[in-house]
Short mmCIF file of C-alpha atoms in Angstrom, two decimals:
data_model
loop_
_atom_site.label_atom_id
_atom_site.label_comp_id
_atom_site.label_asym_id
_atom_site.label_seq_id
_atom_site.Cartn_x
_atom_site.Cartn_y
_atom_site.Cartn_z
CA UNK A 1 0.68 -23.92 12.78
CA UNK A 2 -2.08 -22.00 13.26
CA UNK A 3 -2.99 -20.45 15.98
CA UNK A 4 -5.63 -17.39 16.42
CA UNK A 5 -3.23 -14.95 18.51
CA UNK A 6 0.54 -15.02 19.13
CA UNK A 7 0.40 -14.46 22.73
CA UNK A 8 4.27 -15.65 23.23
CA UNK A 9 5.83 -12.36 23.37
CA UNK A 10 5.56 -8.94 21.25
CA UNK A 11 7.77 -8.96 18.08
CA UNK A 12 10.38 -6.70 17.75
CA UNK A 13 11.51 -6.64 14.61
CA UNK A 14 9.09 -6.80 12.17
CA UNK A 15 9.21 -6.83 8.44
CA UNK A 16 6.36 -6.34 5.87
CA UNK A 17 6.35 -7.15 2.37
CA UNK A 18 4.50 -5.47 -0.18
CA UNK A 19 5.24 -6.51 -3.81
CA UNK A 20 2.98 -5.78 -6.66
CA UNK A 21 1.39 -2.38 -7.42
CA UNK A 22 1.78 1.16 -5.90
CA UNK A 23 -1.61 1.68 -5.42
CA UNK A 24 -1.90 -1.59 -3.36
CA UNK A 25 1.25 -0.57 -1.47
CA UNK A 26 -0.13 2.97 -0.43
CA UNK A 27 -3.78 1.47 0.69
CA UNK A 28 -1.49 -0.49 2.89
CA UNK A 29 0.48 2.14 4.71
CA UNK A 30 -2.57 2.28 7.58
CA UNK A 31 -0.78 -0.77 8.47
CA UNK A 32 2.58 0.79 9.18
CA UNK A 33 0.90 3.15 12.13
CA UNK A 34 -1.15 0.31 13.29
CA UNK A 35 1.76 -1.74 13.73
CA UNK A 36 3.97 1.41 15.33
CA UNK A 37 0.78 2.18 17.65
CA UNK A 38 0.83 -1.45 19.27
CA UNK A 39 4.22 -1.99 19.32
CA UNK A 40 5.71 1.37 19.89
CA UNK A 41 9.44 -0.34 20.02
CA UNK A 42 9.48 -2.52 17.70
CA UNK A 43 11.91 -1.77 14.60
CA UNK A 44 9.21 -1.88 11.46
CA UNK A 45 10.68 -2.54 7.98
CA UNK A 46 8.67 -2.71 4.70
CA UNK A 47 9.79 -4.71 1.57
CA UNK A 48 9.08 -3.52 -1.59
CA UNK A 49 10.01 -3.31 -5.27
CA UNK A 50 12.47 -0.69 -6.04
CA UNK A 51 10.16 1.34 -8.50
CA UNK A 52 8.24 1.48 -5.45
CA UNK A 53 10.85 3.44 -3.20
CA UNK A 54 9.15 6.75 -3.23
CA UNK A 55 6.06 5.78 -1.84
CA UNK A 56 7.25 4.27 1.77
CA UNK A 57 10.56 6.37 1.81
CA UNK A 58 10.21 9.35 4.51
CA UNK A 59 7.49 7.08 5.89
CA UNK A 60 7.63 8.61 9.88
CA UNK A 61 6.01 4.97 11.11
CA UNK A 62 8.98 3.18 9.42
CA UNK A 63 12.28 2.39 10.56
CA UNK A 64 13.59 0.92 7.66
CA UNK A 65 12.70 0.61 3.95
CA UNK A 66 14.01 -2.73 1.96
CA UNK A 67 14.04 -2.58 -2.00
CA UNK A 68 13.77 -5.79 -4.24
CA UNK A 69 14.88 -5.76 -7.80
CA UNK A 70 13.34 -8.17 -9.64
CA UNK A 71 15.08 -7.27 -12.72
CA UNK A 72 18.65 -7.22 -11.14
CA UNK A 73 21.06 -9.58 -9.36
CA UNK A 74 17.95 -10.78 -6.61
CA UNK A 75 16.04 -12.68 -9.78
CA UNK A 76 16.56 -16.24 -10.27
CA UNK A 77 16.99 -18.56 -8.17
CA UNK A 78 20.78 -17.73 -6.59
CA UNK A 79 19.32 -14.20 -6.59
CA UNK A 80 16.31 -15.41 -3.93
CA UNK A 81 19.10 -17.52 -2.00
CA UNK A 82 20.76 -14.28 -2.22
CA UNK A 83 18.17 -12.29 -0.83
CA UNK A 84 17.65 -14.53 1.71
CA UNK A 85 20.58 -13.98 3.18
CA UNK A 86 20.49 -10.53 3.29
CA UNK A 87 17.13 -10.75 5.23
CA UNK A 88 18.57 -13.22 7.46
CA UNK A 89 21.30 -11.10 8.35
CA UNK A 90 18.81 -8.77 10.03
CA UNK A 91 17.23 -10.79 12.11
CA UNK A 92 13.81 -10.26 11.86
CA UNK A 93 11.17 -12.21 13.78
CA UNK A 94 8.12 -11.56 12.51
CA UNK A 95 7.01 -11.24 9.05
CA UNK A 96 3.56 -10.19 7.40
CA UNK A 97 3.09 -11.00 3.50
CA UNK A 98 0.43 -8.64 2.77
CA UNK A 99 0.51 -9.37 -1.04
CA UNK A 100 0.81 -13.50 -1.99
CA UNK A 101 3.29 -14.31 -3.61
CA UNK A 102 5.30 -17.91 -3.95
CA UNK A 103 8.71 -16.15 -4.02
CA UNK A 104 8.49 -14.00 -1.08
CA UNK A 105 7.22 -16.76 0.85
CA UNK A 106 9.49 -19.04 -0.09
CA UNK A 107 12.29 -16.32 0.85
CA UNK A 108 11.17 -15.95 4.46
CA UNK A 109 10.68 -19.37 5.01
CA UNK A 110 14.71 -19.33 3.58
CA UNK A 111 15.56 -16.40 5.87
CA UNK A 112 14.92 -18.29 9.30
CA UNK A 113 12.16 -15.58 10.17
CA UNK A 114 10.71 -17.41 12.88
CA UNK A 115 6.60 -16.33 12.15
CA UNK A 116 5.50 -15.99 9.03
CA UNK A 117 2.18 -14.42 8.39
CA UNK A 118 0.22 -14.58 4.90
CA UNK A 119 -2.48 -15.77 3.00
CA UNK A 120 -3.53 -19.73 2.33
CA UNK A 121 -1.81 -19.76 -1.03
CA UNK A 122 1.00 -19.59 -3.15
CA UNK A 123 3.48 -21.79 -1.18
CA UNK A 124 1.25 -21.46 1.97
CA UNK A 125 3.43 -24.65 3.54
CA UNK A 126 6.51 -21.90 3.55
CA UNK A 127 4.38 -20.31 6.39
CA UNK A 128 3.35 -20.71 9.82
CA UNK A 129 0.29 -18.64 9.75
CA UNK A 130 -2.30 -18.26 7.22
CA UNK A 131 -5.67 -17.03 6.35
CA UNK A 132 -8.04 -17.69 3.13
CA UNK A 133 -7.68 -14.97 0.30
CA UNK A 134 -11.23 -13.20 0.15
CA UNK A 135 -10.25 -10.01 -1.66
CA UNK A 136 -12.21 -11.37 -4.60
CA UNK A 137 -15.45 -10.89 -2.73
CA UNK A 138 -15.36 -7.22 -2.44
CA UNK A 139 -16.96 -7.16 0.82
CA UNK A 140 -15.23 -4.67 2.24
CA UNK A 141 -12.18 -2.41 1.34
CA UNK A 142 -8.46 -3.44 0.42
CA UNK A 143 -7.09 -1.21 3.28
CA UNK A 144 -9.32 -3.12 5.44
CA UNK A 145 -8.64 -6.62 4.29
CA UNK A 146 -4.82 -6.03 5.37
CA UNK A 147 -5.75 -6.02 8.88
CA UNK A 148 -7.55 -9.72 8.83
CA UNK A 149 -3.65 -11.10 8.65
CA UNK A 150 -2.57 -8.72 11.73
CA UNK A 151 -5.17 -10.02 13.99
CA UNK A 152 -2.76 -12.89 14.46
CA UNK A 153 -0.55 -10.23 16.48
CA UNK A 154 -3.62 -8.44 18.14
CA UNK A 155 -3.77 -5.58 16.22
CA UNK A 156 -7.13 -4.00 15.72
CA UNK A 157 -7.85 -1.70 12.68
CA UNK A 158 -8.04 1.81 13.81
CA UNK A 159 -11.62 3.74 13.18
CA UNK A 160 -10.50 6.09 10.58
CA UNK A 161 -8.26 4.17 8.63
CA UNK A 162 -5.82 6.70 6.82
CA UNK A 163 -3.32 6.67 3.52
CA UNK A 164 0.52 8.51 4.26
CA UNK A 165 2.25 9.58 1.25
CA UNK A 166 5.49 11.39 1.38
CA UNK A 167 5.62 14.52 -0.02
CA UNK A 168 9.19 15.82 -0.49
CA UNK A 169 10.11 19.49 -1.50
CA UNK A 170 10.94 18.93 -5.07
CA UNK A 171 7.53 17.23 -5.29
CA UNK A 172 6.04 20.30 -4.77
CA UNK A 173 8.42 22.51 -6.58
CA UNK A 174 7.17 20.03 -9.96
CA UNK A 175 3.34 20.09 -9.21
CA UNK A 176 4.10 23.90 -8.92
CA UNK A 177 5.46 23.63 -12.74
CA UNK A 178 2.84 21.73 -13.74
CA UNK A 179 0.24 23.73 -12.84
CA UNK A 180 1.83 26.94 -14.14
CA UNK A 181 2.74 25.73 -17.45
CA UNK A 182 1.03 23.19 -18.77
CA UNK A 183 -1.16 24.26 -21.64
CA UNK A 184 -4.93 24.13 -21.62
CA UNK A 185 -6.41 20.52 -23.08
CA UNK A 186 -8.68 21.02 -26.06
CA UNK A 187 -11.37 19.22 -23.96
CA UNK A 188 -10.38 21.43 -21.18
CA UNK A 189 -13.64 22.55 -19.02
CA UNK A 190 -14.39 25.69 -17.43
CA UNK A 191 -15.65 26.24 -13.95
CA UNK A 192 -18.66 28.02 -13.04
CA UNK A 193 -19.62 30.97 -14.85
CA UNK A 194 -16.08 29.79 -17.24
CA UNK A 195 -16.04 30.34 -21.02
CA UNK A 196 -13.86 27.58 -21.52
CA UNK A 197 -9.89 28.29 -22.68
CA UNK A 198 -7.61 30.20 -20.72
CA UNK A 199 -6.50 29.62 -17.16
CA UNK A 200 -9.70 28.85 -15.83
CA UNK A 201 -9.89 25.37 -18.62
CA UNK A 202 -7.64 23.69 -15.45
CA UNK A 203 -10.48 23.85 -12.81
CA UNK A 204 -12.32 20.62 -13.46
CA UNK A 205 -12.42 17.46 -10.84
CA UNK A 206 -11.72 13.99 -13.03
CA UNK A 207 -12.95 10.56 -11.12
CA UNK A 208 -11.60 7.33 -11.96
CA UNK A 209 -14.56 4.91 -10.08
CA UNK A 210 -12.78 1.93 -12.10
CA UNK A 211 -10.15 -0.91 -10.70
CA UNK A 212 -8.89 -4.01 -11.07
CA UNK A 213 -10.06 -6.17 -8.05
CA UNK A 214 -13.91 -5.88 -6.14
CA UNK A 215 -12.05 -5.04 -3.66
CA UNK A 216 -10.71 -1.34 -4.17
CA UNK A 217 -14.12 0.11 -5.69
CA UNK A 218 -15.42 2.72 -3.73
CA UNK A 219 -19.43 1.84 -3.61
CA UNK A 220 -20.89 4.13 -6.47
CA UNK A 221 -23.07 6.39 -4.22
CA UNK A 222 -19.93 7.86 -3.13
CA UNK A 223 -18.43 8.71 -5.61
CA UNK A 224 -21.75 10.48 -6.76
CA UNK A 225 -21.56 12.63 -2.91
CA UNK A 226 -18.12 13.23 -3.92
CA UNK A 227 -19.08 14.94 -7.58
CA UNK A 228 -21.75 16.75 -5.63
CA UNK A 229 -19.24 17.65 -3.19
CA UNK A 230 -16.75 19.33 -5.81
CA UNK A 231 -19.55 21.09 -7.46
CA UNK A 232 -20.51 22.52 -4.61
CA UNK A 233 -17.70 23.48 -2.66
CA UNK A 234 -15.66 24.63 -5.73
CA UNK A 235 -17.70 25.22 -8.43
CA UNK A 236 -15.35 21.98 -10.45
CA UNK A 237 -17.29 20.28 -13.24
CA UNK A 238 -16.89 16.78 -13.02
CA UNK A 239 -15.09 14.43 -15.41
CA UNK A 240 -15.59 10.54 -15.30
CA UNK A 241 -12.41 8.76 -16.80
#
């Protein structure tokens, strides 16, 4: 089944599974206030691996925050019929698979959840809607190709599409530490008018413009306005990694 809009009746409960890396699962947290924005009552739940807890814990757009071990007593297969159950047991309705994979749909399709969302792959017959996979094309951002599976439940990307991470106070307290104490690199950099050594080694901006799929590279160009940016603004040197 496969139709282009669920016009039924708004979901409300509605669960979102995110399993594989944590930078995937943080370029998908515009989703969360999408999904809070258009359905302000809903109860919104996001599944993720348990290394991943940090990152969508404290999130204000979610209600709830499920963790999957995948080394502990939910691998295997009487661990997924395991899991299962426990989803079932809340009741969702509606579920959105933003990452593929053939256990998680098979475990929704297990659960009862009544629509399934997700790309056309990896025990695609578990759901009830689907989409192709063109994240390989790099045509446009990840955080942007999240929102082709929500158009299924209306829901438009917003114009500025924007990244929450939670910062708690010990966070802060550590990156406080760290920058106090941690001892100049030997291939430290100094900032404008710098000698190099010393406290002012630490002022230097380091860009990473690699990654693993087409689409999460930031086009080139900006990365270049963003060096420009840092040299003028602060005064940083600019480090490629």
């Amino acid at each position: 089944m496969n139709p282009a809009l669920i016009e039924s009746r708004d979901p409300s409960r509605i669960l979102i599974t995110r399993t594989d890396r944590m930078g995937d699962l943080l370029l998908s947290t515009p989703v969360f206030e999408a999904l809070r924005l258009r359905f302000p009552k809903a109860h919104l739940a996001c599944l993720t691996f348990l290394e991943n807890r940090e990152l969508v814990e404290g999130n204000p757009f979610l209600d709830e925050v499920i963790l999957y071990d995948k080394r502990g007593g939910e691998k295997g297969g009487f661990g997924n019929f395991r899991f299962a159950r426990r989803l079932a047991e809340k009741r969702f309705d509606t579920v959105v698979h933003l990452h593929p994979t053939n256990r998680m749909h098979w475990v929704s399709w297990l659960a009862g959840i009544p629509v399934r969302i997700g790309y056309r792959k990896k025990n695609a017959w578990a759901l009830t809607h689907t989409i192709e996979d063109r994240k390989g094309e790099g045509l446009k951002h990840e955080s942007e190709y999240n929102f082709d599976l929500l158009k299924f439940l209306n829901v438009k990307p917003p114009e500025k599409l924007r990244t929450y991470f939670p910062l708690k106070e010990r966070d802060r307290v550590s990156l406080e530490f760290l920058l106090r104490n941690l001892s100049p690199s030997p291939f430290a950099l100094s900032p404008r008018g710098g000698e190099g050594g010393g406290e002012g080694s630490r002022s230097y901006g380091v860009l990473n413009p690699s990654a693993s799929c087409p689409s999460k590279v930031w086009p080139a160009e900006r990365f270049a306005r963003l060096a420009d940016r840092l040299q003028e603004k602060f005064g940083f040197p600019v480090v490629l990694t």
